[in-house]
Backbone as ProteinMPNN parsed JSONL, in Angstrom:
{"seq_chain_A": "MILHFMDNNGICTIINADFKNEQVTIENKTDDNLHRAFGVNETPSWADFEFFLEDRCFPRTRDKLKLVLKDIGVDHYDPLTIIRKTQGRMAEDTQWIEIISE", "coords_chain_A": {"N_chain_A": [[0.673, -1.049, 0.204], [0.374, 2.189, -0.786], [1.169, 5.75, 0.889], [0.258, 8.673, 0.935], [1.41, 11.289, 2.916], [-0.317, 14.169, 3.739], [-0.044, 17.921, 3.631], [-1.349, 21.31, 3.176], [0.247, 22.53, 1.648], [1.412, 20.213, 0.239], [2.712, 17.04, -0.856], [3.926, 15.522, 2.092], [5.217, 13.319, 3.392], [5.927, 9.991, 1.621], [4.752, 7.064, 1.834], [5.501, 3.574, 2.007], [3.596, 0.694, 2.754], [3.945, -2.35, 3.549], [1.607, -4.924, 4.181], [1.769, -7.6, 3.999], [4.185, -8.532, 5.006], [4.651, -7.051, 6.882], [6.061, -4.553, 6.702], [7.404, -1.042, 6.627], [8.724, 1.509, 4.762], [9.921, 4.77, 4.36], [9.649, 8.361, 2.37], [10.599, 10.975, 3.038], [9.323, 14.391, 1.813], [9.473, 16.637, 2.802], [11.465, 19.021, 4.929], [10.581, 19.634, 7.304], [10.25, 19.041, 10.099], [8.008, 18.453, 12.003], [5.972, 18.474, 9.968], [6.356, 16.008, 9.002], [5.496, 12.677, 8.433], [6.402, 10.513, 10.535], [8.086, 12.11, 12.096], [11.249, 12.735, 13.309], [12.207, 10.72, 13.15], [13.808, 8.049, 10.662], [13.53, 5.089, 9.827], [11.065, 4.312, 10.286], [9.309, 1.39, 12.356], [7.065, -1.205, 12.247], [5.29, -1.066, 13.989], [5.407, 1.734, 14.636], [4.304, 2.625, 12.261], [1.477, 1.718, 12.481], [1.023, 3.583, 15.603], [0.943, 5.824, 14.427], [-0.821, 5.153, 12.56], [-3.535, 5.046, 13.916], [-3.099, 7.322, 15.52], [-3.846, 9.275, 13.607], [-6.616, 9.011, 13.452], [-10.107, 9.501, 15.443], [-10.026, 9.189, 19.409], [-9.698, 5.628, 20.61], [-11.16, 5.497, 22.913], [-13.224, 7.073, 23.169], [-16.022, 9.321, 24.037], [-19.117, 7.919, 23.594], [-18.731, 6.253, 20.864], [-19.366, 4.395, 19.572], [-21.552, 5.109, 18.061], [-20.396, 7.77, 16.771], [-18.998, 5.522, 14.926], [-20.693, 4.937, 13.627], [-21.962, 6.733, 12.712], [-19.947, 7.476, 10.297], [-19.963, 5.147, 9.185], [-18.715, 2.593, 9.355], [-18.216, 0.002, 11.066], [-16.64, -0.85, 13.462], [-13.7, -0.588, 15.074], [-11.244, 0.518, 13.519], [-8.39, 1.261, 12.743], [-7.399, 1.899, 9.651], [-9.175, 1.423, 8.152], [-10.899, 3.587, 9.289], [-9.471, 5.761, 8.006], [-9.806, 5.14, 5.506], [-12.776, 6.308, 5.727], [-12.155, 8.983, 6.686], [-9.889, 10.129, 5.763], [-7.891, 10.801, 7.222], [-7.894, 13.148, 8.89], [-7.913, 15.721, 10.661], [-9.318, 17.944, 13.711], [-7.344, 19.055, 14.766], [-5.001, 19.784, 12.722], [-3.819, 20.653, 9.445], [-3.327, 18.293, 7.681], [-3.418, 15.346, 5.95], [-4.65, 11.808, 4.79], [-3.889, 10.687, 2.171], [-4.953, 7.493, 0.323], [-2.794, 6.226, -2.362], [-2.558, 3.856, -3.44], [-3.637, 0.349, -3.073]], "CA_chain_A": [[-0.206, 0.156, -0.321], [1.201, 3.609, -0.801], [0.095, 6.564, 1.254], [1.107, 10.308, 0.689], [0.806, 12.203, 4.194], [-0.131, 15.585, 2.733], [-0.405, 19.286, 4.009], [-1.578, 22.542, 2.437], [1.548, 22.753, 0.676], [1.358, 19.381, -1.009], [3.001, 15.793, 0.003], [5.118, 15.598, 2.995], [5.852, 12.16, 3.319], [5.551, 8.947, 0.855], [4.771, 5.651, 2.962], [5.062, 2.043, 1.292], [3.81, -0.218, 3.847], [3.702, -4.039, 3.24], [1.073, -5.769, 5.312], [2.16, -9.056, 4.466], [5.58, -8.941, 5.75], [4.879, -5.481, 8.238], [7.219, -3.194, 7.146], [7.297, 0.292, 5.964], [9.93, 2.242, 4.245], [9.32, 6.108, 4.07], [10.724, 9.221, 1.961], [9.938, 12.671, 3.698], [9.129, 15.576, 0.993], [9.876, 18.193, 3.539], [12.759, 19.346, 6.145], [10.261, 19.92, 8.698], [10.121, 17.435, 11.388], [6.376, 19.431, 12.492], [4.99, 17.961, 9.031], [6.707, 14.857, 8.277], [4.218, 11.598, 9.231], [7.203, 9.833, 11.454], [9.266, 13.791, 12.833], [12.74, 12.529, 12.849], [12.544, 8.41, 13.109], [13.834, 8.091, 9.136], [13.291, 4.308, 9.615], [10.064, 4.01, 11.48], [8.849, 0.381, 12.536], [5.442, -1.442, 11.95], [4.462, -0.234, 15.037], [5.567, 3.047, 14.503], [3.046, 2.613, 11.326], [0.27, 1.377, 13.213], [0.955, 4.267, 16.389], [0.655, 6.714, 13.103], [-2.368, 5.046, 11.703], [-3.752, 5.248, 15.276], [-2.978, 8.612, 16.247], [-4.929, 10.119, 12.997], [-8.435, 8.596, 13.847], [-10.691, 10.021, 16.772], [-9.617, 7.685, 20.154], [-10.402, 4.494, 21.068], [-11.861, 6.179, 24.236], [-14.215, 8.583, 23.154], [-17.335, 9.213, 24.241], [-20.545, 7.815, 22.061], [-17.691, 5.786, 20.218], [-20.443, 3.608, 18.26], [-22.884, 6.203, 17.075], [-19.285, 8.088, 15.788], [-18.677, 5.092, 13.795], [-21.901, 4.677, 12.583], [-21.756, 8.128, 11.216], [-18.901, 7.65, 9.191], [-20.175, 4.351, 8.028], [-17.633, 1.567, 9.944], [-18.904, -1.025, 12.026], [-16.108, -1.213, 14.143], [-12.866, 0.527, 15.337], [-10.065, 0.009, 12.672], [-7.519, 2.827, 11.832], [-7.247, 1.451, 8.465], [-10.581, 1.674, 8.247], [-11.13, 4.868, 9.863], [-8.948, 6.834, 7.478], [-10.133, 5.257, 4.559], [-13.595, 7.652, 5.325], [-11.908, 9.983, 6.634], [-8.392, 10.625, 5.251], [-6.951, 11.085, 8.638], [-8.351, 14.395, 8.901], [-7.678, 16.217, 12.301], [-9.517, 18.947, 13.684], [-6.204, 20.387, 15.121], [-3.795, 20.511, 11.953], [-4.091, 20.797, 7.706], [-2.489, 17.017, 7.604], [-4.553, 14.469, 5.795], [-3.579, 11.087, 4.337], [-4.618, 10.164, 0.724], [-4.329, 6.309, -0.204], [-2.432, 6.067, -3.545], [-2.507, 2.399, -4.222], [-3.82, -0.86, -2.007]], "C_chain_A": [[1.09, 1.029, 0.019], [0.32, 4.621, -0.257], [0.886, 7.867, 1.366], [0.205, 10.892, 2.396], [0.957, 13.907, 3.689], [-0.274, 16.693, 4.009], [-0.672, 20.066, 2.992], [-0.78, 22.56, 1.388], [2.137, 21.478, -0.461], [2.294, 17.786, -0.069], [4.208, 16.085, 1.125], [6.055, 14.215, 3.376], [5.254, 11.034, 2.272], [5.502, 7.586, 1.387], [4.493, 4.695, 2.235], [4.877, 0.932, 2.574], [3.404, -1.868, 3.346], [3.141, -4.64, 4.494], [1.481, -6.789, 5.358], [3.06, -9.147, 4.981], [5.882, -7.596, 7.332], [5.845, -4.893, 8.264], [6.903, -2.063, 6.336], [8.762, 1.269, 5.804], [9.098, 3.866, 3.965], [10.495, 6.739, 2.844], [9.781, 10.441, 2.348], [10.236, 13.206, 2.359], [9.346, 16.5, 1.893], [10.849, 18.028, 5.003], [12.132, 19.392, 7.159], [9.45, 19.214, 9.179], [8.511, 17.474, 11.371], [5.66, 18.133, 11.226], [5.106, 16.55, 8.443], [5.861, 13.909, 9.354], [4.993, 11.147, 10.287], [8.134, 11.089, 12.315], [10.253, 13.269, 12.103], [13.368, 11.431, 12.42], [12.398, 8.919, 11.112], [13.485, 6.536, 8.531], [12.401, 3.945, 10.415], [9.415, 2.499, 11.247], [7.476, 0.015, 12.144], [4.585, -0.858, 13.1], [4.287, 1.075, 15.68], [4.279, 4.021, 13.613], [1.894, 2.312, 11.87], [0.115, 2.639, 14.429], [0.483, 5.214, 14.926], [-0.883, 6.75, 12.772], [-3.742, 5.771, 12.398], [-3.952, 6.498, 15.66], [-3.447, 9.517, 15.181], [-6.459, 9.617, 13.067], [-8.593, 9.04, 15.223], [-9.999, 8.836, 17.772], [-10.672, 6.252, 20.266], [-11.595, 4.495, 22.091], [-12.567, 6.991, 24.32], [-15.62, 8.25, 22.81], [-18.064, 8.927, 22.869], [-19.624, 6.951, 20.557], [-18.365, 5.047, 18.592], [-21.349, 4.499, 17.747], [-21.551, 7.051, 16.576], [-18.602, 7.554, 14.861], [-19.125, 4.607, 13.175], [-22.065, 5.926, 11.672], [-21.04, 8.516, 10.256], [-18.957, 6.056, 8.277], [-18.87, 3.024, 8.453], [-18.177, 1.052, 10.761], [-18.024, -1.391, 13.359], [-14.612, -0.322, 14.191], [-11.264, -0.081, 14.69], [-9.504, 1.038, 12.544], [-7.616, 2.796, 10.496], [-8.213, 1.94, 8.135], [-11.161, 3.358, 8.194], [-10.808, 6.203, 8.988], [-9.538, 7.052, 5.611], [-11.301, 6.269, 4.224], [-12.997, 8.532, 5.617], [-10.593, 11.371, 6.267], [-7.707, 10.844, 6.59], [-6.757, 12.01, 9.221], [-8.412, 14.701, 10.608], [-8.251, 17.778, 12.425], [-8.243, 20.158, 14.009], [-5.338, 20.891, 13.935], [-4.746, 20.498, 10.556], [-3.772, 19.935, 6.988], [-3.86, 16.19, 7.166], [-3.544, 13.124, 5.219], [-4.225, 10.909, 3.058], [-4.08, 8.814, 0.043], [-4.226, 6.259, -1.457], [-2.808, 4.554, -3.934], [-2.774, 1.327, -3.089], [-2.601, -2.007, -2.393]], "O_chain_A": [[2.146, 0.859, 0.628], [-0.873, 4.69, -0.555], [2.012, 7.978, 1.85], [-0.961, 10.885, 2.792], [1.942, 14.584, 3.397], [-0.564, 16.352, 5.156], [-0.324, 19.699, 1.87], [-1.207, 22.608, 0.235], [2.862, 21.568, -1.452], [2.381, 17.668, 1.153], [5.206, 16.779, 0.93], [7.268, 14.157, 3.58], [4.049, 11.149, 2.049], [6.571, 6.988, 1.259], [3.385, 4.669, 1.7], [5.81, 0.445, 3.213], [2.369, -2.162, 2.748], [3.758, -4.858, 5.536], [1.708, -7.287, 6.461], [3.003, -10.1, 5.759], [6.721, -7.396, 8.209], [6.534, -4.6, 9.241], [6.136, -2.178, 5.38], [9.585, 1.574, 6.668], [7.974, 4.026, 3.49], [11.545, 6.235, 2.445], [8.623, 10.718, 2.037], [11.165, 12.736, 1.704], [9.397, 17.569, 1.284], [10.859, 17.126, 5.841], [12.791, 19.23, 8.187], [8.318, 18.834, 8.881], [7.848, 16.616, 10.788], [5.011, 17.142, 11.561], [4.313, 16.009, 7.672], [5.603, 14.127, 10.538], [4.36, 11.304, 11.331], [8.872, 10.702, 13.221], [10.368, 13.213, 10.879], [14.373, 11.148, 11.767], [11.584, 9.602, 10.491], [13.223, 6.366, 7.341], [12.749, 3.227, 11.352], [8.994, 2.256, 10.116], [6.734, 0.9, 11.718], [3.475, -0.33, 13.054], [3.593, 1.492, 16.608], [3.682, 5.08, 13.807], [1.074, 3.102, 11.402], [-1.074, 2.959, 14.442], [-0.667, 4.976, 14.557], [-1.743, 7.628, 12.708], [-4.579, 6.548, 11.939], [-5.036, 6.789, 16.165], [-3.552, 10.678, 15.577], [-7.332, 10.255, 12.477], [-7.692, 9.049, 16.063], [-9.52, 7.803, 17.304], [-11.866, 6.023, 20.073], [-12.606, 3.794, 22.122], [-12.718, 7.701, 25.315], [-16.197, 7.524, 22.0], [-17.888, 9.321, 21.716], [-19.974, 7.142, 19.392], [-18.115, 5.084, 17.388], [-21.839, 4.202, 16.657], [-21.708, 6.984, 15.357], [-17.855, 8.15, 14.086], [-18.679, 3.908, 12.265], [-22.226, 6.08, 10.462], [-21.204, 9.479, 9.506], [-18.37, 5.768, 7.234], [-18.156, 2.673, 7.514], [-18.855, 1.828, 11.434], [-18.517, -2.097, 14.239], [-14.441, 0.571, 13.362], [-10.451, -0.838, 15.22], [-10.212, 1.966, 12.153], [-7.994, 3.873, 10.036], [-8.15, 3.105, 7.744], [-11.663, 4.024, 7.289], [-11.404, 7.278, 9.037], [-9.673, 8.01, 4.85], [-11.323, 6.945, 3.196], [-13.106, 9.376, 4.729], [-10.438, 12.586, 6.386], [-6.533, 11.18, 6.429], [-5.813, 12.141, 10.0], [-8.876, 13.992, 11.501], [-7.918, 18.68, 11.657], [-8.121, 21.355, 13.748], [-4.931, 22.052, 13.909], [-5.971, 20.38, 10.513], [-3.742, 20.149, 5.776], [-4.966, 16.251, 7.703], [-2.315, 13.129, 5.143], [-5.442, 11.077, 3.131], [-3.061, 8.816, -0.648], [-5.295, 6.232, -2.067], [-3.466, 4.379, -4.959], [-2.056, 1.457, -2.097], [-2.5, -3.045, -1.738]]}, "name": "protein", "num_of_chains": 1, "seq": "MILHFMDNNGICTIINADFKNEQVTIENKTDDNLHRAFGVNETPSWADFEFFLEDRCFPRTRDKLKLVLKDIGVDHYDPLTIIRKTQGRMAEDTQWIEIISE"}
């Protein structure tokens, strides 16, 4: 899977995620660590990738979680499924995730 972590200025990080082998590689397109998907980490682990995905979603502990999931058309909490629906957009910033290929 190829994902682009974006902001208003374009692509910040290209993420290549191999779900079969649980490996991830990245290519940062900005020098601004605050806008990179993994900050200063140039070699993220699979656990880092999973944390990144969940960090771009609303929390698992959100009040009335089932209602929020229903509102976006998701039947259970799965960060990748949620990102497919929300593009990982957060109210606190102007960044999002674009899934390029699966």
